[in-house]
Structures are given as structure tokens and as C-alpha cells.
Amino acid sequence: MVIQTHFNNGFATYFANEKGRIAAQISMKDGKYSGFSIVPLIMDMQGSQAGLLFLLDWVTKRAKSPILADIKYPLLVDFGFQHDELGLVWDPSMDVEEVEPVVMFS
């Protein structure tokens, strides 16, 4: 898969292209939370699960910060996000387990 990025009016949209077609896309904006240089808020996720996992892994490895989102919490948990004191963080090595719902900030 190939990653393409488009920036427009404070939004970054990342596309995973596979064999000439868009497999997935994620749109984000900077949450500008104190203490972090970049805290992206996921505004939209579309595409195949494999494409989204590829994009989430690529984006979060480069962001090096907590991910907060205004999409459904269970979806993020399904994709390997876990909640800790900093917010939602991506760690594919962590076991996904049932957790209490948390408030998502946007």
C-alpha cells in the first residue's frame, strides 16, 4: 500500500492506495491540547479494515502522541487502541479487553 496525504483548511487526510484504488482514508485535525505538540483528532475513517489498520499504524507511529477521537469508542478499541491516563493510544501489542466507556473530546 502507498500512503498519500492531502492538507486543506487545517485538516490532514491520509489515503492508503492499493493497486490504484483507495483502500482507506482517515481525516484528522490538530487538537492543540496543552503539553503536546500534536494531538490529532480523528474526524472520519472509511475503507477496508486492512487499509484502516495500515493507516492507523502509520499515522500514530509518526504522531507520537495520544489519539483522541469523536468517532465511536468501540470502533477504536476494535482497531487496537487502549485507554490510559493520557487518552487513547495505539498499541498493537496490547490485548484488547472490555473496558468502561470513556468521554471522547473533540
mmCIF file of C-alpha atoms in Angstrom, residues 52-87:
data_model
loop_
_atom_site.group_PDB
_atom_site.id
_atom_site.type_symbol
_atom_site.label_atom_id
_atom_site.label_comp_id
_atom_site.label_asym_id
_atom_site.label_seq_id
_atom_site.Cartn_x
_atom_site.Cartn_y
_atom_site.Cartn_z
ATOM 1 C CA LEU A 52 -7.507 1.377 8.131
ATOM 2 C CA LEU A 53 -5.155 -0.679 10.297
ATOM 3 C CA PHE A 54 -2.307 0.132 7.918
ATOM 4 C CA LEU A 55 -3.125 3.860 8.056
ATOM 5 C CA LEU A 56 -3.657 3.955 11.833
ATOM 6 C CA ASP A 57 -0.331 2.248 12.414
ATOM 7 C CA TRP A 58 1.491 4.596 10.023
ATOM 8 C CA VAL A 59 -0.125 7.784 11.370
ATOM 9 C CA THR A 60 0.190 7.040 15.074
ATOM 10 C CA LYS A 61 3.816 5.934 14.853
ATOM 11 C CA ARG A 62 4.622 9.356 13.408
ATOM 12 C CA ALA A 63 2.361 11.395 15.703
ATOM 13 C CA LYS A 64 3.984 10.037 18.897
ATOM 14 C CA SER A 65 1.109 11.417 20.940
ATOM 15 C CA PRO A 66 -2.252 10.313 22.334
ATOM 16 C CA ILE A 67 -5.055 9.965 19.849
ATOM 17 C CA LEU A 68 -8.414 11.462 20.773
ATOM 18 C CA ALA A 69 -11.403 10.971 18.529
ATOM 19 C CA ASP A 70 -15.020 11.949 18.066
ATOM 20 C CA ILE A 71 -15.940 8.629 16.459
ATOM 21 C CA LYS A 72 -17.303 5.661 18.386
ATOM 22 C CA TYR A 73 -15.037 4.331 21.134
ATOM 23 C CA PRO A 74 -15.756 0.617 20.439
ATOM 24 C CA LEU A 75 -14.519 1.048 16.862
ATOM 25 C CA LEU A 76 -11.160 2.342 18.088
ATOM 26 C CA VAL A 77 -10.902 -0.498 20.617
ATOM 27 C CA ASP A 78 -11.532 -2.956 17.778
ATOM 28 C CA PHE A 79 -8.606 -1.382 15.925
ATOM 29 C CA GLY A 80 -6.223 -1.939 18.859
ATOM 30 C CA PHE A 81 -6.485 1.362 20.753
ATOM 31 C CA GLN A 82 -6.354 1.283 24.541
ATOM 32 C CA HIS A 83 -7.265 3.936 27.096
ATOM 33 C CA ASP A 84 -4.703 5.142 29.622
ATOM 34 C CA GLU A 85 -4.170 8.306 31.645
ATOM 35 C CA LEU A 86 -3.120 10.227 28.511
ATOM 36 C CA GLY A 87 -6.120 9.287 26.392
#
